[in-house]
């Protein structure tokens, strides 16, 4: 039984570490925790039975819990929380922690551990999860003294949700979770020695940036996930409009600048838009805003942005400045604050970019995203276009990883920040559907659509159980081409069609699988069927799985092959 709290003479309360943990999480405004119990976490789970205010969602795998917490965090801007037991429970979180770390997602990950009395003896389900995850967390805490727990929880949320955001681990031994403490809420502002969450930007650097913009005739902005996480979309649009600078948004930056805006160029990089890539290659000034110059954006580094006389980099993390690409102008600080500072000068801007914008418009008109449509086959690009049209671009869309992810980035037009939830840096299969569950719980009044491939869906299909039990109305899309599509495409183009281990024959009937979990399942293989069943799915106030059967041989274009530059794009059989 969980212990009973009793008031102290000073109005404080005696309670167990487990009870204090839940109290601390509620004090941080946590409205849902995703998790999976086990022996060494049982004091924590026992405390939940005596705390009706504490909401916990039991996933069917720890992987589902950490990805759901991730989707919740990305879609709401709040810090996601997940809990797992020791040993395999904790290690099952590792991929999800790495996914959040790569994409700078704020999460507090709580793991139980074996009692301190048996640590180091290879006790049952013992794993040094702090050491295992140290390279993929912003910070890790091992709770030795229960009296430190309230402070640690408060610090963990501060670290996870400030500066360059990321996951923080709290590891709690079983005996510590049952130890008793005189609980006292941690109040007031917390300061951590040596931790500067948001360094103030040097105004001189902003002045230098504005001078470079004023002198430029062919500027371009690359806006990444950092602009979204900083809630800087309004400032980004105001800056681009004032100086008439075109904007390319990375995969994680999609939605951070409205795709309907005349200055938007599309996504740059490996499967990016022709206009975006050509803008980068011909720009005289390149401005990165919250983008880390990932290799999928730059491709061959020594041929990246060869005509840029100056490169400016705005980022909250000084470690990113100059890491991959030289930075002639470095603006270190919170992106929203930096852009506000850049917008302060009352002097009107006199842009010199009219001819440049006209040239880029010609690129857009000549080489838009397109595909060879068919009246006999259901093309995946058509499916994404249909989903966009029927949701008016207003849905929160989560994706797994692969061809469907790139088609979603190309053909679904995002106009709002935090409306695309996808694994960028880690490229984690199995992420798409559980992250949609977290996004739906964090945004109960929004339509959430989870777009998955038939490969990734099988890494997380068990989470359909909780959608059915709790009536979480995610619309689950499976783009089924019966193959590991992105691997196949690379083997086709770069390995002379030597196909190896890509055949997903023997996959389940996804409609029957959904029905086995108690969810409506629908299937389409023609345009007419696709329109009809998708309308049925949208009109169903409950979770629905929709399987779209598409050709196996459809590829994602444009494509820039590894080792080539952004202007060496393969346009496919629909290009000129």
Coordinates of C-alpha atoms in Angstrom, one line a residue:
X1 CA 0.0 0.0 0.0
X2 CA 1.1 3.5 -0.6
X3 CA 2.0 5.5 2.5
X4 CA -0.3 8.0 4.0
X5 CA 0.9 11.6 4.1
X6 CA 0.6 13.6 7.3
X7 CA 1.0 17.3 7.8
X8 CA 4.0 18.5 9.7
X9 CA 3.8 21.2 12.4
X10 CA 4.9 23.8 9.8
X11 CA 2.3 22.8 7.3
X12 CA 4.7 20.7 5.2
X13 CA 4.0 17.0 4.5
X14 CA 5.8 13.8 5.0
X15 CA 5.6 11.5 2.0
X16 CA 7.5 8.9 0.0
X17 CA 9.8 9.8 -2.8
X18 CA 7.3 8.3 -5.2
X19 CA 4.5 10.6 -3.9
X20 CA 6.8 13.6 -4.0
X21 CA 7.7 12.8 -7.6
X22 CA 4.1 12.9 -8.7
X23 CA 3.5 16.1 -6.7
X24 CA 6.5 17.7 -8.4
X25 CA 5.3 16.7 -11.9
X26 CA 1.8 18.2 -11.2
X27 CA 3.5 21.3 -9.9
X28 CA 5.3 21.6 -13.3
X29 CA 1.9 21.6 -15.1
X30 CA 2.3 18.0 -16.5
X31 CA -1.1 16.9 -17.6
X32 CA -0.2 13.4 -19.0
X33 CA 2.6 11.0 -18.5
X34 CA 3.3 8.1 -20.9
X35 CA 4.8 5.0 -19.4
X36 CA 5.1 1.3 -18.7
X37 CA 5.5 -0.2 -15.2
X38 CA 7.9 -2.8 -13.8
X39 CA 9.1 -4.2 -10.5
X40 CA 11.5 -1.4 -9.6
X41 CA 9.0 1.3 -10.6
X42 CA 6.2 -0.1 -8.5
X43 CA 6.4 2.4 -5.7
X44 CA 5.9 5.1 -8.2
X45 CA 3.0 3.4 -9.8
X46 CA 1.5 2.5 -6.4
X47 CA 1.6 6.3 -5.6
X48 CA -0.6 6.9 -8.7
X49 CA -3.5 4.9 -7.1
X50 CA -3.7 7.5 -4.4
X51 CA -3.4 10.5 -6.6
X52 CA -6.5 10.8 -8.9
X53 CA -5.2 14.1 -10.3
X54 CA -2.2 12.4 -11.9
X55 CA -2.9 11.2 -15.5
X56 CA -0.9 8.3 -16.9
X57 CA -1.3 6.6 -20.2
X58 CA -0.2 2.9 -20.3
X59 CA 1.4 2.3 -23.7
X60 CA 2.1 -1.1 -25.0
X61 CA 5.9 -0.7 -25.4
X62 CA 8.3 1.7 -23.8
X63 CA 9.2 2.8 -27.3
X64 CA 5.5 4.0 -27.7
X65 CA 5.8 5.9 -24.4
X66 CA 8.9 7.9 -25.3
X67 CA 7.7 8.7 -28.9
X68 CA 4.3 9.7 -27.5
X69 CA 5.9 12.1 -25.1
X70 CA 8.0 13.4 -28.0
X71 CA 4.9 14.1 -30.1
X72 CA 3.2 15.8 -27.2
X73 CA 6.2 18.1 -26.7
X74 CA 6.7 19.0 -30.4
X75 CA 3.1 19.7 -31.0
X76 CA 2.4 21.7 -27.8
X77 CA 5.8 23.3 -27.0
X78 CA 5.5 21.9 -23.5
X79 CA 7.9 19.4 -21.9
X80 CA 6.9 15.7 -22.5
X81 CA 7.3 13.2 -19.8
X82 CA 7.6 9.4 -19.8
X83 CA 8.3 6.7 -17.2
X84 CA 9.9 3.3 -17.5
X85 CA 11.2 0.6 -15.1
X86 CA 14.9 -0.4 -14.8
X87 CA 16.9 -2.6 -17.2
X88 CA 15.1 -3.4 -20.4
X89 CA 12.4 -0.9 -19.6
X90 CA 15.0 1.9 -19.5
X91 CA 17.0 0.7 -22.4
X92 CA 13.9 0.4 -24.6
X93 CA 13.7 4.2 -24.3
X94 CA 17.2 4.8 -25.7
X95 CA 16.2 5.3 -29.4
X96 CA 13.4 7.7 -28.4
X97 CA 15.7 9.7 -26.2
X98 CA 18.3 9.9 -29.1
X99 CA 15.5 11.0 -31.4
X100 CA 14.5 13.8 -29.1
X101 CA 18.1 14.8 -28.5
X102 CA 18.9 15.1 -32.2
X103 CA 15.8 17.2 -32.9
X104 CA 16.1 19.4 -29.7
X105 CA 12.8 18.2 -28.1
X106 CA 12.1 19.0 -24.4
X107 CA 11.5 15.8 -22.5
X108 CA 11.9 14.6 -18.9
X109 CA 12.6 10.9 -18.9
X110 CA 12.1 9.1 -15.6
X111 CA 13.6 5.7 -15.1
X112 CA 13.4 3.4 -12.0
X113 CA 16.5 1.5 -11.0
X114 CA 17.4 -1.4 -8.7
X115 CA 17.8 -0.6 -5.0
X116 CA 21.1 1.1 -4.0
X117 CA 21.9 -1.8 -1.8
X118 CA 22.4 -4.1 -4.8
X119 CA 23.8 -1.7 -7.3
X120 CA 26.9 -3.0 -8.9
X121 CA 26.1 -6.7 -8.3
X122 CA 24.5 -7.3 -11.7
X123 CA 21.1 -7.5 -9.9
X124 CA 18.0 -8.5 -11.8
X125 CA 17.1 -5.8 -14.4
X126 CA 20.1 -3.7 -13.4
X127 CA 21.4 -1.3 -16.1
X128 CA 23.5 1.8 -15.8
X129 CA 21.0 3.9 -17.8
X130 CA 22.7 7.2 -16.9
X131 CA 26.0 6.1 -18.5
X132 CA 24.2 4.5 -21.5
X133 CA 22.3 7.7 -22.3
X134 CA 24.9 10.3 -21.3
X135 CA 25.7 11.2 -25.0
X136 CA 22.1 11.6 -25.9
X137 CA 20.7 13.7 -23.0
X138 CA 21.2 17.4 -22.1
X139 CA 21.7 16.3 -18.5
X140 CA 21.2 13.3 -16.3
X141 CA 20.4 12.9 -12.6
X142 CA 20.9 9.9 -10.4
X143 CA 18.9 10.4 -7.2
X144 CA 20.9 9.2 -4.2
X145 CA 19.0 11.1 -1.5
X146 CA 15.2 11.4 -1.6
X147 CA 15.4 14.9 -0.1
X148 CA 17.0 16.1 -3.4
X149 CA 14.1 14.9 -5.5
X150 CA 12.0 18.0 -5.6
X151 CA 15.0 20.1 -6.5
X152 CA 16.1 17.7 -9.2
X153 CA 12.7 17.6 -10.8
X154 CA 12.5 21.4 -10.9
X155 CA 16.0 21.6 -12.4
X156 CA 15.2 18.9 -14.9
X157 CA 12.3 20.8 -16.3
X158 CA 14.3 24.0 -16.4
X159 CA 17.2 22.4 -18.4
X160 CA 14.9 20.4 -20.7
X161 CA 12.7 23.4 -21.6
X162 CA 15.2 26.2 -21.9
X163 CA 18.1 27.2 -24.2
X164 CA 18.6 24.6 -26.9
X165 CA 15.9 22.2 -25.6
X166 CA 16.4 18.5 -25.2
X167 CA 15.8 15.4 -23.0
X168 CA 16.8 15.2 -19.4
X169 CA 17.0 11.8 -17.5
X170 CA 16.1 11.3 -13.9
X171 CA 17.1 7.8 -12.6
X172 CA 15.5 6.8 -9.3
X173 CA 16.5 3.7 -7.3
X174 CA 13.7 1.6 -5.9
X175 CA 14.6 2.2 -2.3
X176 CA 14.9 6.0 -2.8
X177 CA 11.4 6.1 -4.3
X178 CA 10.1 4.5 -1.0
X179 CA 12.2 6.7 1.3
X180 CA 10.4 9.4 3.2
X181 CA 11.0 13.1 3.1
X182 CA 9.4 16.3 4.4
X183 CA 8.1 17.6 1.2
X184 CA 8.4 21.3 0.6
X185 CA 7.6 22.8 -2.9
X186 CA 10.5 24.4 -4.7
X187 CA 9.6 28.0 -5.2
X188 CA 11.2 30.9 -6.9
X189 CA 13.6 31.2 -9.7
X190 CA 16.2 28.5 -10.1
X191 CA 19.7 29.3 -11.2
X192 CA 22.2 26.6 -12.2
X193 CA 25.9 27.5 -12.0
X194 CA 27.5 27.5 -15.4
X195 CA 24.2 27.1 -17.3
X196 CA 23.3 30.0 -19.5
X197 CA 20.0 29.0 -21.1
X198 CA 19.7 32.0 -23.5
X199 CA 22.8 34.2 -24.0
X200 CA 21.9 37.7 -25.0
X201 CA 22.8 38.4 -28.6
X202 CA 25.4 41.0 -29.4
X203 CA 23.7 44.0 -31.0
X204 CA 26.8 44.6 -33.1
X205 CA 26.3 41.2 -34.7
X206 CA 22.7 42.1 -35.6
X207 CA 23.8 45.4 -37.1
X208 CA 26.4 43.5 -39.2
X209 CA 23.6 41.2 -40.3
X210 CA 21.3 44.1 -41.3
X211 CA 24.2 45.7 -43.2
X212 CA 24.8 42.5 -45.1
X213 CA 21.1 42.2 -46.0
X214 CA 21.0 45.8 -47.2
X215 CA 24.0 45.2 -49.5
X216 CA 22.7 41.9 -50.8
X217 CA 20.9 41.4 -54.1
X218 CA 20.5 37.6 -53.9
X219 CA 19.8 36.7 -50.2
X220 CA 18.1 33.6 -49.0
X221 CA 17.1 32.4 -45.6
X222 CA 17.2 28.7 -44.5
X223 CA 14.8 28.4 -41.5
X224 CA 15.1 25.2 -39.4
X225 CA 13.4 23.6 -36.5
X226 CA 15.0 26.1 -34.1
X227 CA 12.8 28.9 -35.5
X228 CA 9.7 26.7 -34.8
X229 CA 10.9 25.8 -31.3
X230 CA 11.6 29.4 -30.4
X231 CA 8.0 30.3 -31.5
X232 CA 9.6 32.8 -33.8
X233 CA 7.3 32.4 -36.9
X234 CA 5.8 35.9 -36.7
X235 CA 9.2 37.5 -36.4
X236 CA 10.6 35.4 -39.2
X237 CA 7.8 36.4 -41.5
X238 CA 8.1 40.1 -40.6
X239 CA 11.9 40.0 -41.2
X240 CA 11.5 38.2 -44.6
X241 CA 8.7 40.6 -45.7
X242 CA 10.6 43.8 -44.6
X243 CA 13.7 42.9 -46.5
X244 CA 12.0 40.8 -49.3
X245 CA 14.2 37.8 -48.6
X246 CA 13.0 34.4 -49.9
X247 CA 12.8 31.6 -47.3
X248 CA 13.5 27.9 -47.6
X249 CA 12.3 25.7 -44.7
X250 CA 14.1 22.5 -43.7
X251 CA 12.1 19.4 -42.9
X252 CA 11.9 20.3 -39.2
X253 CA 11.2 23.9 -40.2
X254 CA 8.2 23.2 -42.3
X255 CA 5.3 25.3 -41.0
X256 CA 7.6 27.8 -39.5
X257 CA 7.1 30.0 -42.6
X258 CA 3.7 29.7 -44.3
X259 CA 3.9 27.6 -47.4
X260 CA 1.2 29.8 -49.0
X261 CA 3.5 32.8 -48.7
X262 CA 4.9 34.3 -51.9
X263 CA 8.5 34.3 -50.4
X264 CA 8.4 30.6 -49.5
X265 CA 10.7 28.5 -51.7
X266 CA 10.0 25.0 -50.3
X267 CA 12.3 22.5 -48.5
X268 CA 16.0 22.4 -49.5
X269 CA 18.3 19.5 -49.6
X270 CA 18.4 15.8 -50.5
X271 CA 14.7 15.6 -51.7
X272 CA 14.2 19.4 -51.7
X273 CA 12.5 21.8 -54.1
X274 CA 14.4 22.8 -57.2
X275 CA 13.9 26.5 -56.5
X276 CA 15.1 26.2 -52.9
X277 CA 18.3 24.3 -53.9
X278 CA 19.0 26.7 -56.8
X279 CA 18.5 29.7 -54.5
X280 CA 21.1 28.4 -52.1
X281 CA 23.6 27.6 -54.8
X282 CA 23.2 31.1 -56.4
X283 CA 22.8 33.3 -53.3
X284 CA 25.2 36.0 -52.4
X285 CA 24.1 36.0 -48.8
X286 CA 22.9 33.0 -46.9
X287 CA 21.2 33.4 -43.6
X288 CA 20.6 30.3 -41.4
X289 CA 17.9 30.7 -38.8
X290 CA 17.7 27.8 -36.4
X291 CA 19.1 25.4 -38.9
X292 CA 22.3 23.4 -38.1
X293 CA 23.4 22.8 -41.7
X294 CA 22.6 19.1 -41.6
X295 CA 24.2 17.0 -44.3
X296 CA 20.8 16.2 -45.8
X297 CA 20.4 20.0 -46.4
X298 CA 24.0 20.8 -47.5
X299 CA 24.8 17.6 -49.4
X300 CA 28.4 17.9 -50.7
X301 CA 29.9 20.5 -48.3
X302 CA 32.7 21.8 -50.5
X303 CA 30.2 22.7 -53.2
X304 CA 27.5 24.2 -50.9
X305 CA 26.5 27.8 -51.5
X306 CA 29.6 28.5 -53.6
X307 CA 28.5 32.1 -54.5
X308 CA 27.7 33.2 -51.0
X309 CA 30.0 36.1 -50.2
X310 CA 28.8 36.0 -46.6
X311 CA 27.0 33.4 -44.5
X312 CA 25.1 34.4 -41.3
X313 CA 24.0 32.0 -38.7
X314 CA 21.4 32.7 -36.0
X315 CA 21.2 30.0 -33.3
X316 CA 20.8 29.7 -29.6
X317 CA 23.6 27.1 -29.4
X318 CA 27.0 28.6 -29.9
X319 CA 28.4 25.1 -30.6
X320 CA 26.5 25.1 -33.9
X321 CA 28.1 28.2 -35.2
X322 CA 30.7 27.2 -37.7
X323 CA 30.4 23.5 -36.9
X324 CA 29.6 22.4 -40.5
X325 CA 29.6 25.6 -42.6
X326 CA 31.6 28.8 -42.0
X327 CA 29.8 31.7 -40.3
X328 CA 30.9 35.1 -41.3
X329 CA 28.2 36.7 -39.1
X330 CA 27.3 34.9 -35.8
X331 CA 24.2 35.9 -33.9
X332 CA 24.1 33.7 -30.8
X333 CA 20.9 33.9 -28.8
X334 CA 17.2 33.1 -28.6
X335 CA 16.0 33.3 -32.2
X336 CA 12.8 35.2 -31.3
X337 CA 14.8 37.8 -29.4
X338 CA 17.4 38.1 -32.1
X339 CA 14.8 38.7 -34.8
X340 CA 13.0 41.2 -32.6
X341 CA 16.2 43.1 -32.2
X342 CA 16.7 43.0 -36.0
X343 CA 13.2 44.4 -36.5
X344 CA 13.7 47.3 -34.1
X345 CA 15.4 49.8 -36.4
X346 CA 12.9 52.3 -37.7
X347 CA 14.8 53.0 -40.8
X348 CA 12.8 51.6 -43.8
X349 CA 14.4 48.8 -45.7
X350 CA 15.2 49.3 -49.4
X351 CA 15.3 45.8 -50.8
X352 CA 17.3 45.1 -53.9
X353 CA 15.9 41.7 -54.5
X354 CA 13.2 42.2 -57.2
X355 CA 15.2 40.6 -60.0
X356 CA 16.3 37.7 -57.7
X357 CA 12.7 37.0 -56.6
X358 CA 11.6 37.0 -60.3
X359 CA 14.3 34.5 -61.2
X360 CA 13.4 32.2 -58.3
X361 CA 9.7 32.4 -59.4
X362 CA 10.8 31.1 -62.8
X363 CA 12.6 28.2 -61.1
X364 CA 9.4 27.4 -59.1
X365 CA 7.2 27.6 -62.2
X366 CA 9.6 25.4 -64.3
X367 CA 10.2 22.7 -61.8
X368 CA 7.5 22.3 -59.1
X369 CA 7.0 19.1 -57.2
X370 CA 5.2 16.8 -59.6
X371 CA 4.6 13.2 -60.5
X372 CA 3.1 11.0 -63.3
X373 CA -0.5 10.6 -62.3
X374 CA -2.4 7.5 -63.2
X375 CA -6.1 6.5 -63.6
X376 CA -5.3 2.8 -63.0
X377 CA -3.0 3.0 -60.0
X378 CA -3.2 5.0 -56.8
X379 CA -0.1 7.2 -56.6
X380 CA 1.2 8.1 -53.1
X381 CA 1.7 11.7 -54.0
X382 CA -2.0 11.9 -54.9
X383 CA -2.9 10.5 -51.5
X384 CA -0.9 13.2 -49.8
X385 CA -2.4 15.9 -52.0
X386 CA -5.9 14.6 -51.2
X387 CA -5.2 14.6 -47.4
X388 CA -4.0 18.2 -47.7
X389 CA -7.0 19.4 -49.7
X390 CA -9.5 17.7 -47.4
X391 CA -7.9 19.1 -44.3
X392 CA -7.2 22.5 -45.8
X393 CA -3.7 22.2 -44.5
X394 CA -5.0 22.6 -40.9
X395 CA -4.2 19.2 -39.5
X396 CA -1.3 18.2 -37.3
X397 CA 0.5 15.6 -39.4
X398 CA 2.9 13.1 -38.0
X399 CA 5.0 10.9 -40.2
X400 CA 7.2 7.9 -39.8
X401 CA 10.4 7.7 -41.9
X402 CA 10.9 6.9 -45.5
X403 CA 9.4 7.8 -48.9
X404 CA 6.1 8.7 -47.4
X405 CA 7.8 11.2 -45.1
X406 CA 9.4 13.0 -48.1
X407 CA 6.2 12.9 -50.1
X408 CA 4.4 14.5 -47.1
X409 CA 7.1 17.2 -46.9
X410 CA 6.7 17.9 -50.6
X411 CA 2.9 17.7 -51.2
X412 CA 1.3 18.6 -47.8
X413 CA 1.5 22.4 -47.4
X414 CA 2.1 23.5 -43.9
X415 CA 1.0 27.0 -42.9
X416 CA 1.4 26.8 -39.1
X417 CA 4.3 26.0 -36.8
X418 CA 4.2 22.7 -34.9
X419 CA 1.9 21.1 -37.5
X420 CA 4.5 18.6 -38.8
X421 CA 5.8 16.1 -36.3
X422 CA 8.6 14.0 -37.8
X423 CA 11.9 12.4 -36.8
X424 CA 14.5 14.5 -38.7
X425 CA 18.0 14.0 -37.3
X426 CA 17.7 10.4 -36.2
X427 CA 15.2 9.2 -38.9
X428 CA 13.5 6.8 -36.5
X429 CA 11.2 4.2 -37.9
X430 CA 8.3 3.5 -35.5
X431 CA 8.1 7.1 -34.5
X432 CA 5.1 8.3 -36.6
X433 CA 2.1 6.6 -35.0
X434 CA 3.0 6.9 -31.2
X435 CA 4.0 10.5 -31.7
X436 CA 0.5 11.1 -33.1
X437 CA -1.0 9.8 -29.9
X438 CA 1.0 12.3 -27.9
X439 CA 0.1 15.1 -30.3
X440 CA -3.6 14.2 -30.1
X441 CA -3.6 14.1 -26.3
X442 CA -1.8 17.5 -26.3
X443 CA -4.2 19.0 -28.8
X444 CA -7.6 17.3 -28.2
X445 CA -9.5 19.8 -30.4
X446 CA -7.2 19.4 -33.5
X447 CA -7.4 16.8 -36.2
X448 CA -4.3 14.6 -36.1
X449 CA -3.3 12.5 -39.1
X450 CA -0.5 10.0 -38.8
X451 CA 1.1 9.0 -42.1
X452 CA 3.2 5.8 -42.1
X453 CA 4.8 3.3 -44.4
X454 CA 4.0 -0.4 -44.1
X455 CA 7.5 -0.9 -42.6
X456 CA 7.4 1.6 -39.8
X457 CA 3.8 0.9 -39.0
X458 CA 4.8 -2.7 -37.9
X459 CA 7.3 -1.3 -35.4
X460 CA 4.5 0.4 -33.4
X461 CA 1.2 -1.2 -34.4
X462 CA 0.5 -2.4 -30.9
X463 CA -0.2 1.2 -29.8
X464 CA -3.6 0.9 -31.7
X465 CA -4.8 -0.7 -28.5
X466 CA -4.7 2.5 -26.5
X467 CA -6.3 4.5 -29.3
X468 CA -9.2 2.0 -29.2
X469 CA -9.4 1.9 -25.4
X470 CA -9.3 5.6 -24.9
X471 CA -11.0 6.6 -28.1
X472 CA -8.0 8.7 -29.2
X473 CA -9.3 9.8 -32.7
X474 CA -6.0 9.7 -34.7
X475 CA -6.5 9.0 -38.4
X476 CA -3.9 6.4 -39.1
X477 CA -2.7 6.3 -42.7
X478 CA -0.6 3.4 -44.1
X479 CA 1.0 4.0 -47.5
X480 CA 1.5 0.4 -48.4
X481 CA 4.0 -0.3 -51.2
X482 CA 4.9 -3.7 -49.8
X483 CA 8.6 -2.8 -49.7
X484 CA 11.2 -0.8 -47.8
X485 CA 10.7 2.0 -50.3
X486 CA 13.5 4.4 -49.4
X487 CA 16.1 1.6 -49.1
X488 CA 14.9 0.2 -52.5
X489 CA 15.2 3.6 -54.1
X490 CA 18.8 4.0 -53.0
X491 CA 19.6 0.5 -54.0
X492 CA 18.1 1.2 -57.4
X493 CA 20.0 4.4 -58.0
X494 CA 23.3 3.9 -56.2
X495 CA 23.7 0.1 -56.1
X496 CA 22.8 -0.8 -59.7
X497 CA 19.5 -2.3 -58.7
X498 CA 21.1 -4.9 -56.4
X499 CA 18.1 -5.2 -54.2
X500 CA 18.8 -6.7 -50.8
X501 CA 16.4 -7.5 -47.9
X502 CA 13.7 -5.0 -48.8
X503 CA 10.7 -7.2 -49.5
X504 CA 7.9 -6.8 -46.9
X505 CA 5.8 -9.7 -48.3
X506 CA 4.1 -11.4 -45.4
X507 CA 3.1 -8.2 -43.7
X508 CA -0.3 -8.3 -42.0
X509 CA -3.6 -7.3 -43.5
X510 CA -3.6 -3.8 -41.9
X511 CA -7.4 -3.5 -42.0
X512 CA -7.9 -6.8 -40.2
X513 CA -5.1 -5.9 -37.7
X514 CA -6.9 -2.6 -36.9
X515 CA -10.2 -4.4 -36.5
X516 CA -8.5 -6.9 -34.1
X517 CA -7.6 -3.9 -31.9
X518 CA -11.1 -2.6 -32.1
X519 CA -10.4 0.2 -34.7
X520 CA -12.3 0.7 -37.9
X521 CA -10.1 -0.3 -40.9
X522 CA -10.5 0.9 -44.5
X523 CA -8.6 0.2 -47.7
X524 CA -8.3 1.9 -51.1
X525 CA -6.4 1.1 -54.3
X526 CA -8.0 3.5 -56.7
X527 CA -8.6 7.3 -56.7
X528 CA -12.4 6.9 -56.3
X529 CA -12.0 4.5 -53.4
X530 CA -9.4 6.8 -51.8
X531 CA -11.7 9.8 -51.9
X532 CA -14.6 7.8 -50.6
X533 CA -13.0 6.0 -47.7
X534 CA -10.9 9.1 -46.6
X535 CA -14.1 11.1 -46.4
X536 CA -15.6 8.3 -44.2
X537 CA -12.5 8.3 -42.0
X538 CA -12.7 12.1 -41.5
X539 CA -16.4 11.8 -40.6
X540 CA -15.7 9.1 -38.0
X541 CA -15.3 10.6 -34.5
X542 CA -12.9 7.8 -33.5
X543 CA -9.6 6.3 -34.5
X544 CA -9.5 4.9 -38.0
X545 CA -6.8 3.1 -40.0
X546 CA -6.8 3.7 -43.7
X547 CA -4.5 1.6 -45.9
X548 CA -3.7 3.0 -49.3
X549 CA -2.3 0.4 -51.7
X550 CA 0.3 2.1 -54.0
X551 CA 2.8 1.0 -56.6
X552 CA 6.0 -0.6 -55.4
X553 CA 8.2 1.2 -58.0
X554 CA 7.3 4.8 -57.2
X555 CA 10.3 6.9 -56.3
X556 CA 10.8 10.3 -54.6
X557 CA 12.0 13.1 -56.8
X558 CA 13.9 15.4 -57.0
X559 CA 16.8 13.7 -55.4
X560 CA 20.4 14.8 -54.9
X561 CA 22.7 11.8 -54.7
X562 CA 25.3 11.6 -51.9
X563 CA 28.6 13.2 -52.9
X564 CA 27.0 15.7 -55.3
X565 CA 26.0 19.3 -54.9
X566 CA 22.5 20.8 -54.5
X567 CA 22.3 21.9 -58.2
X568 CA 23.0 18.4 -59.4
X569 CA 19.5 17.2 -58.9
X570 CA 17.9 14.1 -60.4
X571 CA 14.4 15.3 -61.5
X572 CA 13.2 11.8 -62.4
X573 CA 11.0 10.9 -65.3
X574 CA 8.7 13.8 -64.7
X575 CA 11.5 16.4 -64.9
X576 CA 12.9 18.1 -67.9

